[in-house]
Amino acid sequence: MISLSAHPEAIDLDLSRSALVIIDMQRDFLEPGGFGASLGNDVSLLRSAIAPCQTLLAAARALGMLVIHTREGHLPDLSDAPPAKVMRGKPELRIGSLGPMGRILIRGEPGHGIIPELAPIKGEIIIDKPGKGAFYRTELGDVLKEQRIENLLVCGVTTEVCVHTTVREGNDRGYRCIVISDACASYFPEFHRVALAMVSAQGGIFGWVSDSAAVVAALSSEHSVSMS
Ligand code: TIU
């Protein structure tokens, strides 16, 4: 059991009941020519999350903690992509359109892959999800139940979209969700800041917010740590 410093208050975690969940660190969101760029975003804004995610991943691997990577994307025939999601933006840049990294947000295409800096290794779980939340129409709930996981250390992109949706879904399912602030990022820095504030406000209405330094210190020492 460790005590992790967090907002609105420290949280005790049984590491054997905890998983690191890395949300959608895919080329489609972080590299030029993918889905994020097709929506008009500056994808370079997400790169700040890479190094903190690498640090968390290394610490989790060193401890043998369960690691789960998620990927947002759709089947090539778009049968899992509702028209309400597809029919937005410029027709030539929609989900399924051909871009420089293959068809945008389609499973199996180069752009759908996790960035090389955070490539999964053998034994880590990859959850393919058609929605913003990692629980919706995926096996994540079953995996967590089977592994007897109670706590989710959540990082990835984007803070206010897929990280938030997953944390809201997880919170409703009874998981303690701790968002790792510097290991998340948004195309909108203000949304990132406010999204984090929304998680920990009202006594931690959706969960807790910590940072990668606090998590790594807690994981490596298994002692109480304080956030800077
Ligand atoms: N557009 C945006 O901010 N995010 C997404 O569409 N998906 C994820 O957050 N992964």
PDB file of C-alpha atoms and ligand atoms in Angstrom:
ATOM      1  CA  MET A   1       0.000   0.000   0.000  1.00  0.00           C
ATOM      2  CA  ILE A   2       1.300   3.461  -0.877  1.00  0.00           C
ATOM      3  CA  SER A   3       0.051   6.940  -0.133  1.00  0.00           C
ATOM      4  CA  LEU A   4       0.046   9.130  -3.237  1.00  0.00           C
ATOM      5  CA  SER A   5      -0.091  12.871  -2.866  1.00  0.00           C
ATOM      6  CA  ALA A   6      -2.945  14.202  -4.978  1.00  0.00           C
ATOM      7  CA  HIS A   7      -5.696  16.791  -5.215  1.00  0.00           C
ATOM      8  CA  PRO A   8      -8.054  17.222  -3.483  1.00  0.00           C
ATOM      9  CA  GLU A   9      -6.315  14.908  -1.016  1.00  0.00           C
ATOM     10  CA  ALA A  10      -3.787  12.093  -0.803  1.00  0.00           C
ATOM     11  CA  ILE A  11      -5.015   8.648  -1.739  1.00  0.00           C
ATOM     12  CA  ASP A  12      -3.922   5.225  -0.469  1.00  0.00           C
ATOM     13  CA  LEU A  13      -3.377   2.738  -3.267  1.00  0.00           C
ATOM     14  CA  ASP A  14      -2.831  -0.995  -3.240  1.00  0.00           C
ATOM     15  CA  LEU A  15      -0.485  -1.242  -6.210  1.00  0.00           C
ATOM     16  CA  SER A  16      -1.502  -4.819  -6.898  1.00  0.00           C
ATOM     17  CA  ARG A  17      -5.022  -3.484  -7.498  1.00  0.00           C
ATOM     18  CA  SER A  18      -3.846  -0.572  -9.665  1.00  0.00           C
ATOM     19  CA  ALA A  19      -3.303  -0.210 -13.401  1.00  0.00           C
ATOM     20  CA  LEU A  20      -1.633   2.415 -15.566  1.00  0.00           C
ATOM     21  CA  VAL A  21      -4.016   3.385 -18.372  1.00  0.00           C
ATOM     22  CA  ILE A  22      -2.465   5.309 -21.259  1.00  0.00           C
ATOM     23  CA  ILE A  23      -5.145   6.873 -23.401  1.00  0.00           C
ATOM     24  CA  ASP A  24      -4.787   7.193 -27.194  1.00  0.00           C
ATOM     25  CA  MET A  25      -1.107   8.181 -27.509  1.00  0.00           C
ATOM     26  CA  GLN A  26      -1.485   7.496 -31.224  1.00  0.00           C
ATOM     27  CA  ARG A  27       0.116   8.996 -34.290  1.00  0.00           C
ATOM     28  CA  ASP A  28      -3.385  10.081 -35.363  1.00  0.00           C
ATOM     29  CA  PHE A  29      -3.443  12.572 -32.484  1.00  0.00           C
ATOM     30  CA  LEU A  30       0.228  13.471 -32.014  1.00  0.00           C
ATOM     31  CA  GLU A  31       1.665  13.598 -35.512  1.00  0.00           C
ATOM     32  CA  PRO A  32       0.926  15.834 -38.511  1.00  0.00           C
ATOM     33  CA  GLY A  33      -1.503  14.434 -41.077  1.00  0.00           C
ATOM     34  CA  GLY A  34      -3.681  12.464 -38.662  1.00  0.00           C
ATOM     35  CA  PHE A  35      -7.123  12.879 -37.141  1.00  0.00           C
ATOM     36  CA  GLY A  36      -6.113  15.617 -34.692  1.00  0.00           C
ATOM     37  CA  ALA A  37      -4.558  17.689 -37.450  1.00  0.00           C
ATOM     38  CA  SER A  38      -7.594  17.099 -39.699  1.00  0.00           C
ATOM     39  CA  LEU A  39      -9.703  18.854 -37.076  1.00  0.00           C
ATOM     40  CA  GLY A  40      -7.520  21.950 -37.401  1.00  0.00           C
ATOM     41  CA  ASN A  41      -5.387  21.394 -34.305  1.00  0.00           C
ATOM     42  CA  ASP A  42      -1.715  22.132 -33.657  1.00  0.00           C
ATOM     43  CA  VAL A  43      -0.599  18.587 -32.828  1.00  0.00           C
ATOM     44  CA  SER A  44       2.718  19.751 -31.363  1.00  0.00           C
ATOM     45  CA  LEU A  45       0.787  20.864 -28.264  1.00  0.00           C
ATOM     46  CA  LEU A  46       0.338  17.233 -27.235  1.00  0.00           C
ATOM     47  CA  ARG A  47       4.022  16.374 -27.183  1.00  0.00           C
ATOM     48  CA  SER A  48       4.544  17.609 -23.603  1.00  0.00           C
ATOM     49  CA  ALA A  49       2.758  14.461 -22.396  1.00  0.00           C
ATOM     50  CA  ILE A  50       5.214  12.066 -24.040  1.00  0.00           C
ATOM     51  CA  ALA A  51       8.141  12.248 -21.592  1.00  0.00           C
ATOM     52  CA  PRO A  52       5.936  12.024 -18.451  1.00  0.00           C
ATOM     53  CA  CYS A  53       4.091   9.043 -19.994  1.00  0.00           C
ATOM     54  CA  GLN A  54       7.453   7.390 -20.709  1.00  0.00           C
ATOM     55  CA  THR A  55       8.483   7.926 -17.093  1.00  0.00           C
ATOM     56  CA  LEU A  56       5.232   6.445 -15.786  1.00  0.00           C
ATOM     57  CA  LEU A  57       5.479   3.525 -18.185  1.00  0.00           C
ATOM     58  CA  ALA A  58       9.037   2.741 -17.080  1.00  0.00           C
ATOM     59  CA  ALA A  59       8.029   2.875 -13.406  1.00  0.00           C
ATOM     60  CA  ALA A  60       4.982   0.671 -13.966  1.00  0.00           C
ATOM     61  CA  ARG A  61       7.029  -1.847 -15.946  1.00  0.00           C
ATOM     62  CA  ALA A  62       9.705  -1.929 -13.232  1.00  0.00           C
ATOM     63  CA  LEU A  63       7.040  -2.802 -10.659  1.00  0.00           C
ATOM     64  CA  GLY A  64       5.178  -5.244 -12.877  1.00  0.00           C
ATOM     65  CA  MET A  65       2.036  -3.125 -12.645  1.00  0.00           C
ATOM     66  CA  LEU A  66      -0.696  -3.830 -15.190  1.00  0.00           C
ATOM     67  CA  VAL A  67      -0.323  -1.508 -18.181  1.00  0.00           C
ATOM     68  CA  ILE A  68      -3.207  -0.803 -20.530  1.00  0.00           C
ATOM     69  CA  HIS A  69      -2.859   1.180 -23.761  1.00  0.00           C
ATOM     70  CA  THR A  70      -5.964   2.391 -25.575  1.00  0.00           C
ATOM     71  CA  ARG A  71      -6.425   3.366 -29.213  1.00  0.00           C
ATOM     72  CA  GLU A  72      -9.359   5.267 -30.661  1.00  0.00           C
ATOM     73  CA  GLY A  73     -10.275   4.065 -34.126  1.00  0.00           C
ATOM     74  CA  HIS A  74     -12.776   2.391 -36.393  1.00  0.00           C
ATOM     75  CA  LEU A  75     -13.184  -0.708 -38.520  1.00  0.00           C
ATOM     76  CA  PRO A  76     -12.285  -0.204 -42.198  1.00  0.00           C
ATOM     77  CA  ASP A  77     -15.976  -0.467 -43.202  1.00  0.00           C
ATOM     78  CA  LEU A  78     -16.891   2.180 -40.606  1.00  0.00           C
ATOM     79  CA  SER A  79     -19.617  -0.104 -39.236  1.00  0.00           C
ATOM     80  CA  ASP A  80     -18.658   0.979 -35.699  1.00  0.00           C
ATOM     81  CA  ALA A  81     -18.546   4.685 -36.564  1.00  0.00           C
ATOM     82  CA  PRO A  82     -21.877   6.448 -36.201  1.00  0.00           C
ATOM     83  CA  PRO A  83     -22.660   8.974 -38.964  1.00  0.00           C
ATOM     84  CA  ALA A  84     -22.974  11.607 -36.258  1.00  0.00           C
ATOM     85  CA  LYS A  85     -19.264  11.127 -35.575  1.00  0.00           C
ATOM     86  CA  VAL A  86     -18.114  10.731 -39.179  1.00  0.00           C
ATOM     87  CA  MET A  87     -20.074  13.441 -40.963  1.00  0.00           C
ATOM     88  CA  ARG A  88     -18.243  16.412 -39.542  1.00  0.00           C
ATOM     89  CA  GLY A  89     -15.615  18.719 -40.907  1.00  0.00           C
ATOM     90  CA  LYS A  90     -14.300  18.871 -44.439  1.00  0.00           C
ATOM     91  CA  PRO A  91     -15.386  15.783 -46.447  1.00  0.00           C
ATOM     92  CA  GLU A  92     -11.831  15.088 -47.666  1.00  0.00           C
ATOM     93  CA  LEU A  93     -10.504  15.064 -44.083  1.00  0.00           C
ATOM     94  CA  ARG A  94     -13.145  12.941 -42.375  1.00  0.00           C
ATOM     95  CA  ILE A  95     -12.719   9.660 -40.500  1.00  0.00           C
ATOM     96  CA  GLY A  96     -11.920   7.066 -43.171  1.00  0.00           C
ATOM     97  CA  SER A  97     -10.420   9.574 -45.619  1.00  0.00           C
ATOM     98  CA  LEU A  98      -6.965   8.828 -46.975  1.00  0.00           C
ATOM     99  CA  GLY A  99      -4.224  10.930 -45.387  1.00  0.00           C
ATOM    100  CA  PRO A 100      -0.428  10.784 -45.275  1.00  0.00           C
ATOM    101  CA  MET A 101      -0.569   8.138 -42.495  1.00  0.00           C
ATOM    102  CA  GLY A 102      -3.235   6.031 -44.202  1.00  0.00           C
ATOM    103  CA  ARG A 103      -6.989   6.268 -43.677  1.00  0.00           C
ATOM    104  CA  ILE A 104      -7.782   8.655 -40.836  1.00  0.00           C
ATOM    105  CA  LEU A 105      -8.647   6.973 -37.503  1.00  0.00           C
ATOM    106  CA  ILE A 106      -8.970   3.510 -39.040  1.00  0.00           C
ATOM    107  CA  ARG A 107      -7.675   0.417 -37.253  1.00  0.00           C
ATOM    108  CA  GLY A 108      -4.592  -1.113 -38.817  1.00  0.00           C
ATOM    109  CA  GLU A 109      -3.495   2.064 -40.600  1.00  0.00           C
ATOM    110  CA  PRO A 110      -0.109   3.631 -39.726  1.00  0.00           C
ATOM    111  CA  GLY A 111      -1.777   6.651 -38.132  1.00  0.00           C
ATOM    112  CA  HIS A 112      -3.765   4.450 -35.775  1.00  0.00           C
ATOM    113  CA  GLY A 113      -0.626   3.094 -34.152  1.00  0.00           C
ATOM    114  CA  ILE A 114       0.738   4.156 -30.792  1.00  0.00           C
ATOM    115  CA  ILE A 115       3.694   6.543 -31.132  1.00  0.00           C
ATOM    116  CA  PRO A 116       7.042   4.704 -31.094  1.00  0.00           C
ATOM    117  CA  GLU A 117       8.132   6.441 -27.871  1.00  0.00           C
ATOM    118  CA  LEU A 118       5.381   4.580 -25.975  1.00  0.00           C
ATOM    119  CA  ALA A 119       5.182   1.360 -27.954  1.00  0.00           C
ATOM    120  CA  PRO A 120       3.506  -1.432 -25.979  1.00  0.00           C
ATOM    121  CA  ILE A 121       5.587  -4.460 -25.072  1.00  0.00           C
ATOM    122  CA  LYS A 122       4.586  -8.100 -24.663  1.00  0.00           C
ATOM    123  CA  GLY A 123       2.174  -8.626 -21.798  1.00  0.00           C
ATOM    124  CA  GLU A 124       0.628  -5.159 -21.973  1.00  0.00           C
ATOM    125  CA  ILE A 125      -3.003  -4.848 -22.907  1.00  0.00           C
ATOM    126  CA  ILE A 126      -4.219  -2.864 -25.896  1.00  0.00           C
ATOM    127  CA  ILE A 127      -7.850  -1.797 -25.924  1.00  0.00           C
ATOM    128  CA  ASP A 128      -9.299  -0.666 -29.242  1.00  0.00           C
ATOM    129  CA  LYS A 129     -12.209   1.662 -28.713  1.00  0.00           C
ATOM    130  CA  PRO A 130     -14.651   3.222 -31.144  1.00  0.00           C
ATOM    131  CA  GLY A 131     -15.653   6.026 -28.793  1.00  0.00           C
ATOM    132  CA  LYS A 132     -14.042   8.631 -26.627  1.00  0.00           C
ATOM    133  CA  GLY A 133     -14.445   6.578 -23.439  1.00  0.00           C
ATOM    134  CA  ALA A 134     -12.351   3.421 -23.013  1.00  0.00           C
ATOM    135  CA  PHE A 135     -15.251   1.442 -21.502  1.00  0.00           C
ATOM    136  CA  TYR A 136     -17.793   2.012 -24.280  1.00  0.00           C
ATOM    137  CA  ARG A 137     -18.053  -1.077 -26.527  1.00  0.00           C
ATOM    138  CA  THR A 138     -14.731  -2.524 -25.334  1.00  0.00           C
ATOM    139  CA  GLU A 139     -13.531  -5.385 -23.151  1.00  0.00           C
ATOM    140  CA  LEU A 140     -11.889  -3.002 -20.642  1.00  0.00           C
ATOM    141  CA  GLY A 141     -14.439  -3.640 -17.883  1.00  0.00           C
ATOM    142  CA  ASP A 142     -13.961  -7.410 -18.163  1.00  0.00           C
ATOM    143  CA  VAL A 143     -10.158  -7.089 -18.166  1.00  0.00           C
ATOM    144  CA  LEU A 144     -10.176  -4.939 -15.024  1.00  0.00           C
ATOM    145  CA  LYS A 145     -12.561  -7.299 -13.258  1.00  0.00           C
ATOM    146  CA  GLU A 146     -10.480 -10.312 -14.181  1.00  0.00           C
ATOM    147  CA  GLN A 147      -7.286  -8.610 -12.943  1.00  0.00           C
ATOM    148  CA  ARG A 148      -9.087  -7.413  -9.786  1.00  0.00           C
ATOM    149  CA  ILE A 149      -8.143  -3.796 -10.483  1.00  0.00           C
ATOM    150  CA  GLU A 150      -9.691  -1.064  -8.322  1.00  0.00           C
ATOM    151  CA  ASN A 151      -7.532   1.987  -9.120  1.00  0.00           C
ATOM    152  CA  LEU A 152      -6.723   3.547 -12.486  1.00  0.00           C
ATOM    153  CA  LEU A 153      -3.746   5.835 -12.991  1.00  0.00           C
ATOM    154  CA  VAL A 154      -4.854   7.611 -16.153  1.00  0.00           C
ATOM    155  CA  CYS A 155      -2.732   9.592 -18.608  1.00  0.00           C
ATOM    156  CA  GLY A 156      -2.693  10.340 -22.338  1.00  0.00           C
ATOM    157  CA  VAL A 157      -4.611  12.551 -24.721  1.00  0.00           C
ATOM    158  CA  THR A 158      -6.626  14.599 -24.848  1.00  0.00           C
ATOM    159  CA  THR A 159      -7.297  15.712 -21.298  1.00  0.00           C
ATOM    160  CA  GLU A 160     -10.802  17.063 -21.819  1.00  0.00           C
ATOM    161  CA  VAL A 161     -11.951  14.517 -24.406  1.00  0.00           C
ATOM    162  CA  CYS A 162     -10.845  10.877 -24.131  1.00  0.00           C
ATOM    163  CA  VAL A 163      -9.118  11.117 -20.748  1.00  0.00           C
ATOM    164  CA  HIS A 164     -12.130  12.870 -19.223  1.00  0.00           C
ATOM    165  CA  THR A 165     -14.674  10.557 -20.820  1.00  0.00           C
ATOM    166  CA  THR A 166     -12.768   7.497 -19.624  1.00  0.00           C
ATOM    167  CA  VAL A 167     -12.417   8.872 -16.106  1.00  0.00           C
ATOM    168  CA  ARG A 168     -16.129   9.676 -15.962  1.00  0.00           C
ATOM    169  CA  GLU A 169     -16.971   6.180 -17.169  1.00  0.00           C
ATOM    170  CA  GLY A 170     -14.514   4.624 -14.708  1.00  0.00           C
ATOM    171  CA  ASN A 171     -15.757   6.712 -11.810  1.00  0.00           C
ATOM    172  CA  ASP A 172     -19.343   5.609 -12.440  1.00  0.00           C
ATOM    173  CA  ARG A 173     -18.175   1.996 -12.475  1.00  0.00           C
ATOM    174  CA  GLY A 174     -16.579   2.338  -9.054  1.00  0.00           C
ATOM    175  CA  TYR A 175     -12.925   2.760  -9.977  1.00  0.00           C
ATOM    176  CA  ARG A 176     -10.737   5.273  -8.179  1.00  0.00           C
ATOM    177  CA  CYS A 177      -9.369   7.299 -11.084  1.00  0.00           C
ATOM    178  CA  ILE A 178      -6.214   9.338 -10.634  1.00  0.00           C
ATOM    179  CA  VAL A 179      -5.409  11.655 -13.545  1.00  0.00           C
ATOM    180  CA  ILE A 180      -1.700  12.313 -13.974  1.00  0.00           C
ATOM    181  CA  SER A 181      -1.676  15.983 -14.909  1.00  0.00           C
ATOM    182  CA  ASP A 182       1.619  16.443 -16.774  1.00  0.00           C
ATOM    183  CA  ALA A 183       1.202  13.107 -18.583  1.00  0.00           C
ATOM    184  CA  CYS A 184      -1.994  14.403 -20.215  1.00  0.00           C
ATOM    185  CA  ALA A 185      -2.279  17.149 -22.814  1.00  0.00           C
ATOM    186  CA  SER A 186      -4.810  19.019 -24.898  1.00  0.00           C
ATOM    187  CA  TYR A 187      -4.822  21.006 -28.115  1.00  0.00           C
ATOM    188  CA  PHE A 188      -6.258  23.744 -25.889  1.00  0.00           C
ATOM    189  CA  PRO A 189      -4.027  24.486 -22.857  1.00  0.00           C
ATOM    190  CA  GLU A 190      -6.915  26.231 -21.119  1.00  0.00           C
ATOM    191  CA  PHE A 191      -9.140  23.156 -21.532  1.00  0.00           C
ATOM    192  CA  HIS A 192      -6.343  20.995 -20.072  1.00  0.00           C
ATOM    193  CA  ARG A 193      -6.126  23.200 -17.003  1.00  0.00           C
ATOM    194  CA  VAL A 194      -9.871  23.409 -16.488  1.00  0.00           C
ATOM    195  CA  ALA A 195     -10.444  19.702 -17.201  1.00  0.00           C
ATOM    196  CA  LEU A 196      -8.020  18.815 -14.417  1.00  0.00           C
ATOM    197  CA  ALA A 197      -9.686  21.286 -12.085  1.00  0.00           C
ATOM    198  CA  MET A 198     -13.070  19.693 -12.871  1.00  0.00           C
ATOM    199  CA  VAL A 199     -11.848  16.254 -11.790  1.00  0.00           C
ATOM    200  CA  SER A 200     -10.608  17.297  -8.370  1.00  0.00           C
ATOM    201  CA  ALA A 201     -13.189  20.005  -7.553  1.00  0.00           C
ATOM    202  CA  GLN A 202     -16.108  19.321  -5.224  1.00  0.00           C
ATOM    203  CA  GLY A 203     -14.052  16.983  -3.065  1.00  0.00           C
ATOM    204  CA  GLY A 204     -12.884  14.996  -6.099  1.00  0.00           C
ATOM    205  CA  ILE A 205     -16.186  14.632  -7.908  1.00  0.00           C
ATOM    206  CA  PHE A 206     -14.737  12.352 -10.637  1.00  0.00           C
ATOM    207  CA  GLY A 207     -11.435  11.378  -9.082  1.00  0.00           C
ATOM    208  CA  TRP A 208      -8.022  12.669  -8.080  1.00  0.00           C
ATOM    209  CA  VAL A 209      -5.276  14.633  -9.823  1.00  0.00           C
ATOM    210  CA  SER A 210      -1.608  13.892  -9.224  1.00  0.00           C
ATOM    211  CA  ASP A 211       1.555  14.290 -11.300  1.00  0.00           C
ATOM    212  CA  SER A 212       4.179  11.979 -12.732  1.00  0.00           C
ATOM    213  CA  ALA A 213       6.898  12.934 -10.254  1.00  0.00           C
ATOM    214  CA  ALA A 214       4.627  12.102  -7.321  1.00  0.00           C
ATOM    215  CA  VAL A 215       3.540   8.818  -8.893  1.00  0.00           C
ATOM    216  CA  VAL A 216       7.072   7.738  -9.763  1.00  0.00           C
ATOM    217  CA  ALA A 217       8.337   8.614  -6.280  1.00  0.00           C
ATOM    218  CA  ALA A 218       5.458   6.722  -4.693  1.00  0.00           C
ATOM    219  CA  LEU A 219       5.945   3.703  -6.930  1.00  0.00           C
ATOM    220  CA  SER A 220       9.686   3.530  -6.408  1.00  0.00           C
ATOM    221  CA  SER A 221       9.736   4.098  -2.660  1.00  0.00           C
ATOM    222  CA  GLU A 222       6.347   2.665  -1.706  1.00  0.00           C
ATOM    223  CA  HIS A 223       6.343   5.404   0.926  1.00  0.00           C
ATOM    224  CA  SER A 224       4.244   8.498   1.324  1.00  0.00           C
ATOM    225  CA  VAL A 225       5.401  11.284  -1.016  1.00  0.00           C
ATOM    226  CA  SER A 226       4.476  14.917  -1.406  1.00  0.00           C
ATOM    227  CA  MET A 227       3.758  16.796  -4.597  1.00  0.00           C
ATOM    228  CA  SER A 228       5.765  19.911  -5.366  1.00  0.00           C
TER     229      SER A 228
HETATM  230  N1  TIU B   1     -10.201  15.801 -30.613  1.00  0.00           N
HETATM  231  C1  TIU B   1      -9.769  15.522 -29.404  1.00  0.00           C
HETATM  232  O1  TIU B   1      -9.386  16.389 -28.610  1.00  0.00           O
HETATM  233  N2  TIU B   1      -9.707  14.220 -28.992  1.00  0.00           N
HETATM  234  C2  TIU B   1     -10.210  13.125 -29.632  1.00  0.00           C
HETATM  235  O2  TIU B   1     -10.890  13.207 -30.643  1.00  0.00           O
HETATM  236  N3  TIU B   1      -9.887  11.900 -29.110  1.00  0.00           N
HETATM  237  C3  TIU B   1      -9.115  11.731 -27.966  1.00  0.00           C
HETATM  238  O3  TIU B   1      -9.080  12.582 -27.084  1.00  0.00           O
HETATM  239  N4  TIU B   1      -8.385  10.616 -27.878  1.00  0.00           N
END
